[in-house]
Amino acid sequence: MSLEEQARELLAQNRHHNQHIHETMLSRAAEESDRTIIADEQARELLAENRHHDEHIHETMLSRAAEESDRTIIADEQARELLAENRHHDEHIHETMLSRAAEESDRTIIADEQARELLAENRHHDEHIHETMLSRSGEGY
């Protein structure tokens, strides 16, 4: 096998390897993106459930307050306090889920950047091998 044929074979192997790396990095980036989407959806679902739960609690407290007219003021104050606590809890959950989604997004961005850097390095390496092989094949003639 001539040096030029060896060079071509090495280039083909390298291209295949680079394609595999590229596909792997794209797959990882897609998985990270999917996780971010899932985290966002879970956050929205949790917030909706909490709002529904809050509404239920509020309605229950108001109903009790109406039935017990002599305790109306206390029941309303308790309902407000409970709603305030639940809102604070909801805000905390929302902030936590947004923070997690931002972290997932940051990981996706970093993975994309790493994939691009790796591809650039591989292209540079391929070009170097190609130039070296061409140089060697030219010296051999």
Short mmCIF file of C-alpha atoms in Angstrom, two decimals:
data_model
loop_
_atom_site.label_atom_id
_atom_site.label_comp_id
_atom_site.label_asym_id
_atom_site.label_seq_id
_atom_site.Cartn_x
_atom_site.Cartn_y
_atom_site.Cartn_z
CA MET A 1 0.00 0.00 0.00
CA SER A 2 1.47 3.33 -1.00
CA LEU A 3 1.95 6.21 1.36
CA GLU A 4 -0.77 8.17 -0.40
CA GLU A 5 -3.22 5.28 0.04
CA GLN A 6 -2.28 5.07 3.70
CA ALA A 7 -2.87 8.79 4.03
CA ARG A 8 -6.28 8.48 2.41
CA GLU A 9 -7.19 5.58 4.68
CA LEU A 10 -6.07 7.51 7.76
CA LEU A 11 -8.07 10.53 6.63
CA ALA A 12 -11.15 8.38 6.08
CA GLN A 13 -10.75 6.81 9.52
CA ASN A 14 -10.27 10.21 11.06
CA ARG A 15 -13.35 11.58 9.29
CA HIS A 16 -15.37 8.63 10.56
CA HIS A 17 -14.05 9.21 14.08
CA ASN A 18 -14.87 12.92 13.87
CA GLN A 19 -18.36 12.16 12.61
CA HIS A 20 -18.87 9.78 15.53
CA ILE A 21 -17.68 12.45 18.00
CA HIS A 22 -19.94 15.04 16.37
CA GLU A 23 -22.96 12.73 16.55
CA THR A 24 -22.18 11.91 20.19
CA MET A 25 -21.89 15.57 21.13
CA LEU A 26 -25.12 16.41 19.29
CA SER A 27 -26.87 13.57 21.09
CA ARG A 28 -25.60 14.82 24.45
CA ALA A 29 -26.68 18.37 23.65
CA ALA A 30 -30.15 17.10 22.68
CA GLU A 31 -30.42 15.12 25.92
CA GLU A 32 -29.44 18.20 27.95
CA SER A 33 -32.00 20.24 26.04
CA ASP A 34 -34.67 17.59 26.68
CA ARG A 35 -33.85 17.62 30.40
CA THR A 36 -34.22 21.41 30.46
CA ILE A 37 -37.59 21.19 28.70
CA ILE A 38 -38.75 18.48 31.11
CA ALA A 39 -37.60 20.55 34.12
CA ASP A 40 -39.51 23.57 32.78
CA GLU A 41 -42.64 21.47 32.24
CA GLN A 42 -42.36 19.97 35.71
CA ALA A 43 -41.99 23.44 37.22
CA ARG A 44 -45.12 24.65 35.40
CA GLU A 45 -47.08 21.56 36.45
CA LEU A 46 -45.97 21.94 40.06
CA LEU A 47 -46.94 25.61 40.07
CA ALA A 48 -50.37 24.77 38.60
CA GLU A 49 -50.91 22.06 41.22
CA ASN A 50 -49.88 24.45 43.98
CA ARG A 51 -52.20 27.16 42.68
CA HIS A 52 -55.07 24.67 42.55
CA HIS A 53 -54.20 23.52 46.06
CA ASP A 54 -54.04 27.14 47.26
CA GLU A 55 -57.42 27.89 45.73
CA HIS A 56 -58.89 24.83 47.40
CA ILE A 57 -57.48 25.84 50.78
CA HIS A 58 -58.73 29.38 50.32
CA GLU A 59 -62.23 28.20 49.38
CA THR A 60 -62.29 25.82 52.35
CA MET A 61 -61.23 28.52 54.75
CA LEU A 62 -63.77 30.98 53.39
CA SER A 63 -66.54 28.36 53.63
CA ARG A 64 -65.70 27.67 57.26
CA ALA A 65 -65.61 31.37 57.99
CA ALA A 66 -69.10 31.82 56.54
CA GLU A 67 -70.48 28.91 58.64
CA GLU A 68 -68.94 30.23 61.81
CA SER A 69 -69.92 33.89 61.73
CA ASP A 70 -68.56 34.58 65.20
CA ARG A 71 -65.10 33.43 64.02
CA THR A 72 -65.14 35.14 60.63
CA ILE A 73 -62.32 37.54 61.37
CA ILE A 74 -60.03 34.81 62.72
CA ALA A 75 -60.77 32.51 59.79
CA ASP A 76 -60.06 35.24 57.21
CA GLU A 77 -56.80 36.12 58.93
CA GLN A 78 -55.81 32.46 58.99
CA ALA A 79 -56.72 32.09 55.34
CA ARG A 80 -54.61 35.13 54.43
CA GLU A 81 -51.69 33.84 56.45
CA LEU A 82 -51.99 30.42 54.87
CA LEU A 83 -52.22 31.93 51.40
CA ALA A 84 -49.20 34.12 52.12
CA GLU A 85 -47.27 31.08 53.33
CA ASN A 86 -48.35 29.10 50.27
CA ARG A 87 -47.41 31.95 47.92
CA HIS A 88 -44.01 32.17 49.57
CA HIS A 89 -43.64 28.40 49.20
CA ASP A 90 -44.77 28.58 45.54
CA GLU A 91 -42.31 31.38 44.84
CA HIS A 92 -39.53 29.35 46.42
CA ILE A 93 -40.42 26.30 44.31
CA HIS A 94 -40.66 28.45 41.19
CA GLU A 95 -37.26 30.05 41.85
CA THR A 96 -35.74 26.63 42.52
CA MET A 97 -37.12 25.17 39.29
CA LEU A 98 -35.98 28.21 37.29
CA SER A 99 -32.54 27.90 38.84
CA ARG A 100 -32.41 24.21 37.89
CA ALA A 101 -33.58 25.00 34.37
CA ALA A 102 -30.90 27.71 34.08
CA GLU A 103 -28.24 25.25 35.28
CA GLU A 104 -29.40 22.68 32.71
CA SER A 105 -29.35 25.36 30.03
CA ASP A 106 -25.83 26.39 31.06
CA ARG A 107 -24.71 22.75 30.84
CA THR A 108 -26.22 22.51 27.36
CA ILE A 109 -24.40 25.66 26.25
CA ILE A 110 -21.11 24.36 27.67
CA ALA A 111 -21.62 20.98 25.95
CA ASP A 112 -22.31 22.75 22.64
CA GLU A 113 -19.18 24.89 23.04
CA GLN A 114 -17.09 21.84 23.90
CA ALA A 115 -18.46 20.02 20.87
CA ARG A 116 -17.56 22.95 18.61
CA GLU A 117 -14.06 23.19 20.11
CA LEU A 118 -13.52 19.47 19.69
CA LEU A 119 -14.68 19.60 16.08
CA ALA A 120 -12.36 22.54 15.40
CA GLU A 121 -9.45 20.69 16.99
CA ASN A 122 -10.22 17.59 14.97
CA ARG A 123 -10.43 19.59 11.74
CA HIS A 124 -7.10 21.21 12.50
CA HIS A 125 -5.63 17.81 13.31
CA ASP A 126 -7.05 16.36 10.07
CA GLU A 127 -5.58 19.20 8.05
CA HIS A 128 -2.22 18.72 9.73
CA ILE A 129 -2.26 14.97 8.99
CA HIS A 130 -3.32 15.65 5.41
CA GLU A 131 -0.55 18.20 4.91
CA THR A 132 2.00 15.89 6.53
CA MET A 133 0.96 12.96 4.36
CA LEU A 134 1.02 15.06 1.23
CA SER A 135 4.41 16.40 2.18
CA ARG A 136 5.73 12.89 2.79
CA SER A 137 4.23 11.54 -0.39
CA GLY A 138 5.83 14.43 -2.31
CA GLU A 139 9.23 13.65 -0.75
CA GLY A 140 8.96 10.02 -1.71
CA TYR A 141 8.76 10.78 -5.48
#
